[in-house]
Amino acid sequence: MKCLLLFAAFFRTGLFSFGGGLAMLPLIYQTVQEFGFMPPEEFSDLLALSQVTPGAIAVNAATYVGILTAGIPGAASATVGVVLPSFLITLIVVRFLEKFRDSRYVEGAFSGIRPVTIGLIGSAVLFLSEGVLVRGPLISAELFTGGLEYYDLTAVAIMAASVVLMAVLKVKPIRVMLIMAAAGAALGSAGLL
Amino acid sequence: MRAADPRYNRNGPYFMSRNDESAKQVSLPALFLVFLKLGLFTIGGGMAMVPQMQQLFAEEYKMLSQEEVIDCIAVSQSLPGVLAINMATFIGRRVRGVRGAVCAAVGVVIPSFVIICLAVLVLDQIGEMKAVQGAFTGVKAAVCGLILVTAFRLGKQILKSPFEWVMMAAALLAAGVFGVNVVWVILGAAVLGIIYTVIAGERRGGGKGASK
């Protein structure tokens, strides 16, 4: 019964959320409160854990709430629930787009959407850098007035090194991430990161 | 140049062309494993998947064109749900149909699921360790750089005309600085794109989109 409830609650969360994992967290919080899945004071653990562990943030959060509420079956129910709307909607939309492949309106729409997506990928970098490269919001006066203290210089150096590795030395992204994970672990143990 | 690309399909956007001759066929287990790896190295949200996705599918396997990768990101961002799942389903579906979509989506979910379960059941303290925290910060900083490089690589393919540069800059400002919701940005871009195509088509007395 609990599993069915978890499935339904997270299906709804997956269906009505736009903008990816971080934007979904408030909605997940509401769901958790509404159904009383887990004590609210544990929600900060959920926030921390779902952002540092690998994978989609929303899937991490669903698995976490599920396993605390009803063990492994609960985790499976919540995860399938949050994933299913994405999966079904994308399948329907891809099929729809293939059907209207000859439409000049679809072609026109994508001629506008493609350049905009480049800009959106760029803006994702701005959001990701918050709390990592800078110690607060990126779009703020502190960026100029906060001095060097506002930047995490070690993290900025790691970012710059990653750019050089991938763009100049043509190292594969996955290898760059492994190298920087090792560098980060070493720097972290030394208290530098 | 677009015309020099053998996979360029003049009849419509890239994601609809199914006659890619240079594309390699990938087996379902291989597709599953690729997305398992992508899920494992997605740290800090779905967008962290983009650099590897672009490198693997567009450059290494040549299963998708750069435009298709862009279309995948654009469509996935404008749909509700989990970005990583939307992108996995889109690519899986394009590469190997519905069964491919299932393999890709399941593959990308499993690392999340297993790691969270392990973290709760066995390794309660692991997040507290300095080395682990450092490793995650290192990866997150690296991801910023990797996404930046990917944006430049994709931009080099996509951004040709002044119209496209203005659209890119406007989106960066709207979403990145003014915090406009991504869905509105993409809807606005679709409308402007249609208007621009229609006007450009009329000026040439033919219709760019209708060229056979």
XYZ file of C-alpha atoms in Angstrom:
405
model
C 0.000 0.000 0.000
C 2.792 2.354 0.962
C 4.570 1.382 -2.243
C 1.525 2.219 -4.354
C 1.244 5.583 -2.639
C 4.939 6.288 -3.238
C 4.532 5.385 -6.892
C 1.492 7.640 -7.331
C 3.007 10.581 -5.447
C 6.255 10.502 -7.407
C 4.480 9.919 -10.702
C 2.635 13.157 -10.066
C 5.880 14.929 -9.150
C 7.523 13.740 -12.369
C 4.539 14.774 -14.445
C 4.197 18.314 -13.155
C 7.770 19.476 -12.883
C 9.718 21.490 -15.378
C 13.330 22.522 -15.363
C 15.178 19.499 -14.046
C 16.316 18.181 -10.688
C 17.016 21.273 -8.615
C 13.731 22.860 -9.651
C 11.956 19.632 -8.652
C 13.235 19.554 -5.071
C 10.616 21.991 -3.670
C 7.880 19.897 -5.284
C 9.364 16.725 -3.774
C 9.452 18.444 -0.377
C 5.742 19.276 -0.687
C 4.963 15.692 -1.631
C 6.937 14.340 1.315
C 5.093 16.650 3.720
C 1.701 15.975 2.214
C 1.982 12.214 2.535
C 4.169 12.204 5.634
C 6.654 9.857 3.989
C 9.545 10.790 6.246
C 10.216 13.230 9.088
C 10.732 16.782 7.684
C 14.003 17.197 9.621
C 15.528 14.488 7.426
C 14.858 16.532 4.325
C 18.166 18.379 4.616
C 19.949 15.005 4.378
C 17.966 14.326 1.220
C 19.019 17.678 -0.229
C 22.684 17.040 0.499
C 22.752 13.404 -0.574
C 20.822 13.766 -3.829
C 23.119 16.540 -5.004
C 26.463 14.941 -4.213
C 25.724 11.412 -5.397
C 25.888 10.577 -9.114
C 22.784 10.531 -11.256
C 19.711 12.634 -11.889
C 18.875 14.664 -8.766
C 15.162 13.845 -8.902
C 15.844 10.106 -9.206
C 18.230 10.254 -6.260
C 15.646 12.094 -4.164
C 12.871 9.639 -5.080
C 15.051 6.627 -4.258
C 16.038 8.178 -0.937
C 12.478 8.979 0.144
C 11.335 5.549 -1.035
C 13.954 3.526 0.824
C 13.416 5.410 4.087
C 9.642 4.982 3.817
C 9.310 1.362 2.706
C 12.734 -0.186 2.136
C 13.996 -1.391 -1.236
C 10.466 -2.019 -2.655
C 9.575 1.542 -1.690
C 12.715 2.859 -3.376
C 11.832 0.962 -6.543
C 8.211 2.237 -6.532
C 9.190 5.872 -6.040
C 11.941 5.690 -8.671
C 9.743 4.073 -11.310
C 7.061 6.639 -10.460
C 9.308 9.664 -10.999
C 10.879 8.250 -14.179
C 7.765 7.016 -15.979
C 6.202 10.396 -16.938
C 9.513 11.589 -18.463
C 9.879 8.369 -20.393
C 6.336 8.266 -21.775
C 6.133 11.964 -22.640
C 9.467 11.892 -24.476
C 8.427 8.822 -26.493
C 5.177 10.511 -27.521
C 6.900 13.768 -28.471
C 9.651 12.076 -30.517
C 6.982 10.141 -32.404
C 4.976 13.320 -32.987
C 8.078 15.122 -34.293
C 8.905 12.278 -36.667
C 5.368 12.415 -38.032
C 5.620 16.107 -38.835
C 9.137 15.938 -40.226
C 8.229 17.712 -43.452
C 6.473 20.638 -41.845
C 8.248 23.922 -42.514
C 6.811 25.175 -39.222
C 8.580 22.444 -37.269
C 11.754 23.208 -39.211
C 11.271 26.938 -38.521
C 10.665 26.340 -34.827
C 13.887 24.339 -34.544
C 15.851 26.983 -36.424
C 14.978 29.265 -33.502
C 15.310 26.654 -30.764
C 18.794 25.379 -31.703
C 20.760 28.613 -31.161
C 18.757 29.285 -28.003
C 19.748 25.874 -26.639
C 23.426 26.848 -26.936
C 22.635 29.861 -24.753
C 20.752 27.660 -22.286
C 23.686 25.254 -22.011
C 25.835 28.300 -21.271
C 23.430 29.470 -18.582
C 23.538 25.986 -17.007
C 27.258 26.581 -16.422
C 26.356 29.767 -14.537
C 24.011 27.857 -12.221
C 26.366 24.925 -11.728
C 29.210 27.248 -10.751
C 27.233 28.650 -7.806
C 28.544 27.260 -4.552
C 31.373 25.530 -6.409
C 33.445 28.171 -8.211
C 32.018 31.091 -6.230
C 30.875 30.996 -2.617
C 27.430 32.464 -3.200
C 25.127 33.509 -6.034
C 26.964 34.145 -9.294
C 24.893 37.112 -10.457
C 25.715 39.442 -7.593
C 27.761 42.508 -6.704
C 30.155 40.343 -4.655
C 31.499 38.985 -7.924
C 33.337 42.298 -8.299
C 33.442 43.672 -4.752
C 33.889 40.445 -2.790
C 37.554 40.171 -3.683
C 39.353 36.886 -4.220
C 37.724 35.437 -1.106
C 34.447 35.174 -3.011
C 35.997 32.696 -5.452
C 37.071 29.168 -4.661
C 40.396 29.499 -6.471
C 41.200 25.785 -6.275
C 37.891 24.963 -7.946
C 38.447 27.669 -10.569
C 41.868 26.138 -11.319
C 40.260 22.690 -11.676
C 37.705 24.134 -14.087
C 40.419 25.864 -16.138
C 42.503 22.686 -16.227
C 39.439 20.718 -17.407
C 38.873 23.185 -20.244
C 42.504 22.804 -21.356
C 42.379 18.987 -21.098
C 39.191 18.672 -23.141
C 39.552 21.542 -25.647
C 43.315 21.551 -26.286
C 44.561 18.072 -25.379
C 41.348 16.358 -26.620
C 40.984 14.210 -23.509
C 37.572 12.499 -23.271
C 35.135 14.141 -20.816
C 34.826 10.994 -18.709
C 38.622 10.811 -18.242
C 38.748 14.504 -17.322
C 36.131 13.859 -14.636
C 38.070 10.891 -13.242
C 41.310 12.909 -13.149
C 39.580 15.809 -11.406
C 37.825 13.490 -8.929
C 41.259 12.138 -7.951
C 42.715 15.652 -7.782
C 39.733 16.812 -5.719
C 40.066 13.863 -3.318
C 43.766 14.582 -2.824
C 43.172 18.322 -2.338
C 40.212 17.603 -0.049
C 42.265 15.333 2.214
C 44.922 18.028 2.330
C 42.266 20.547 3.369
C 42.655 22.670 0.235
C 39.224 22.122 -1.293
C 29.481 23.654 -43.573
C 26.095 22.030 -43.306
C 26.027 21.093 -46.942
C 29.319 19.239 -46.587
C 27.888 17.010 -43.904
C 26.727 13.807 -45.605
C 24.095 13.259 -42.958
C 22.404 16.590 -43.543
C 18.833 15.967 -44.465
C 17.348 18.856 -46.393
C 13.811 17.708 -45.867
C 13.615 18.474 -42.203
C 15.355 18.820 -38.894
C 18.122 16.382 -38.130
C 16.381 14.297 -35.541
C 13.950 13.049 -38.132
C 16.426 11.701 -40.634
C 16.552 7.938 -40.361
C 18.794 7.226 -43.330
C 22.121 7.889 -41.627
C 24.529 5.686 -43.530
C 27.634 6.638 -41.594
C 25.919 5.878 -38.297
C 27.081 2.766 -36.496
C 24.509 0.305 -35.288
C 24.698 -0.233 -31.550
C 23.336 -3.315 -29.795
C 20.775 -2.950 -27.006
C 23.145 -4.240 -24.263
C 25.818 -1.805 -25.499
C 23.305 1.054 -25.386
C 22.352 0.026 -21.850
C 26.008 0.013 -20.783
C 26.682 3.417 -22.364
C 23.822 4.953 -20.403
C 24.852 3.118 -17.238
C 28.199 4.887 -17.573
C 26.510 8.218 -18.352
C 24.294 7.869 -15.254
C 27.294 7.080 -13.070
C 29.136 10.215 -14.186
C 26.209 12.609 -14.044
C 27.063 14.633 -10.972
C 25.138 17.808 -10.226
C 22.107 17.264 -12.441
C 21.161 16.243 -15.962
C 23.157 18.914 -17.786
C 26.378 17.240 -16.549
C 25.495 14.413 -18.935
C 25.767 16.648 -22.002
C 29.567 16.715 -22.559
C 29.870 12.916 -22.525
C 26.675 12.487 -24.518
C 27.919 14.820 -27.237
C 31.380 13.245 -27.288
C 30.077 9.666 -27.402
C 27.093 9.856 -29.728
C 28.143 12.656 -32.071
C 31.926 12.298 -32.222
C 32.867 8.748 -31.303
C 29.983 6.566 -32.550
C 28.669 9.106 -35.092
C 25.168 7.842 -34.386
C 23.795 11.365 -34.055
C 24.712 14.642 -35.722
C 25.621 17.700 -33.651
C 22.193 19.113 -34.540
C 20.481 16.011 -33.226
C 22.304 16.372 -29.914
C 21.091 19.971 -29.759
C 17.536 18.922 -30.641
C 17.659 16.272 -27.935
C 18.702 18.834 -25.311
C 16.118 21.370 -26.536
C 13.204 18.923 -26.556
C 14.232 17.376 -23.227
C 14.465 20.751 -21.538
C 11.059 21.866 -22.696
C 9.290 18.701 -21.517
C 8.245 18.056 -17.913
C 10.113 15.508 -15.853
C 13.680 14.501 -15.214
C 16.113 16.012 -17.741
C 18.494 13.042 -17.723
C 15.627 10.587 -18.329
C 14.173 12.731 -21.119
C 17.553 12.860 -22.884
C 18.208 9.137 -22.424
C 14.755 8.234 -23.752
C 15.133 10.600 -26.716
C 18.511 9.184 -27.747
C 17.570 5.564 -27.071
C 14.428 5.961 -29.149
C 16.328 7.620 -32.012
C 19.104 5.048 -32.072
C 17.226 1.776 -31.457
C 13.490 2.521 -31.269
C 11.298 1.959 -28.226
C 13.420 -0.946 -26.922
C 16.437 1.319 -27.154
C 14.573 3.946 -25.160
C 13.856 1.401 -22.414
C 17.516 0.289 -22.287
C 18.777 3.876 -22.150
C 16.315 5.026 -19.485
C 16.881 1.975 -17.265
C 20.637 2.306 -17.727
C 20.728 5.924 -16.653
C 18.567 5.257 -13.571
C 20.383 2.232 -12.123
C 23.544 3.997 -10.836
C 21.402 6.556 -8.946
C 19.246 3.841 -7.468
C 22.057 1.524 -6.384
C 24.269 4.283 -4.974
C 21.474 5.883 -2.931
C 20.398 2.495 -1.554
C 23.994 1.667 -0.631
C 24.500 5.112 0.899
C 21.449 4.658 3.137
C 21.944 0.982 3.989
C 25.709 0.648 4.363
C 27.794 3.731 4.039
C 26.081 6.248 6.249
C 29.217 8.241 6.978
C 30.800 8.371 3.543
C 29.471 11.830 2.694
C 31.296 13.259 5.699
C 34.756 12.224 4.539
C 36.982 15.086 3.375
C 38.377 13.119 0.444
C 34.883 12.231 -0.815
C 33.684 15.821 -0.513
C 36.820 16.987 -2.321
C 36.284 14.470 -5.122
C 32.718 15.680 -5.660
C 33.741 19.336 -5.645
C 36.512 18.473 -8.113
C 34.067 16.770 -10.455
C 31.530 19.598 -10.188
C 34.190 22.191 -11.048
C 35.383 20.009 -13.935
C 31.803 19.657 -15.207
C 31.513 23.467 -15.470
C 34.538 23.498 -17.759
C 33.396 20.470 -19.772
C 29.930 21.908 -20.414
C 31.551 25.179 -21.465
C 33.756 23.401 -24.029
C 30.741 21.406 -25.274
C 28.696 24.602 -25.660
C 31.516 26.054 -27.799
C 31.780 22.904 -29.930
C 28.043 22.758 -30.543
C 27.928 26.528 -31.070
C 30.551 26.302 -33.788
C 28.202 23.996 -35.711
C 24.955 25.837 -35.044
C 25.752 29.544 -34.892
C 26.202 30.760 -38.471
C 23.918 33.750 -39.099
C 23.507 36.963 -37.045
C 19.946 35.811 -36.228
C 21.345 32.708 -34.539
C 23.954 34.668 -32.565
C 21.333 37.120 -31.304
C 19.020 34.260 -30.275
C 21.867 32.538 -28.387
C 22.870 35.737 -26.547
C 19.254 36.569 -25.695
C 18.693 33.107 -24.229
C 21.902 33.284 -22.180
C 20.787 36.635 -20.730
C 17.164 35.612 -20.149
C 17.835 32.263 -18.471
C 21.277 32.858 -16.978
C 20.980 36.424 -15.686
C 17.263 37.202 -15.393
C 16.196 33.710 -14.367
C 13.439 33.297 -16.982
C 12.035 29.744 -16.995
C 13.646 27.561 -19.670
C 10.253 26.471 -21.002
C 9.294 30.062 -21.879
C 12.660 30.680 -23.514
C 12.254 27.622 -25.761
C 8.608 28.419 -26.618
C 9.588 31.994 -27.489
C 12.447 30.724 -29.629
C 10.095 28.379 -31.508
C 7.697 31.224 -32.311
C 10.516 33.587 -33.397
C 12.082 30.787 -35.465
C 8.817 30.175 -37.327
C 8.304 33.901 -37.966
C 11.903 34.298 -39.148
C 11.682 31.283 -41.461
C 8.427 32.498 -42.997
C 9.767 36.031 -43.562
C 13.108 34.780 -44.922
C 11.209 32.375 -47.172
C 8.972 35.102 -48.598
C 11.927 37.396 -49.289
C 13.488 34.733 -51.460
C 10.174 34.254 -53.214
C 10.270 30.566 -52.492
C 10.465 29.311 -48.989
C 13.616 28.009 -47.383
C 11.855 25.307 -45.388
C 10.076 24.023 -48.463
C 13.194 23.438 -50.593
C 13.199 19.872 -51.783
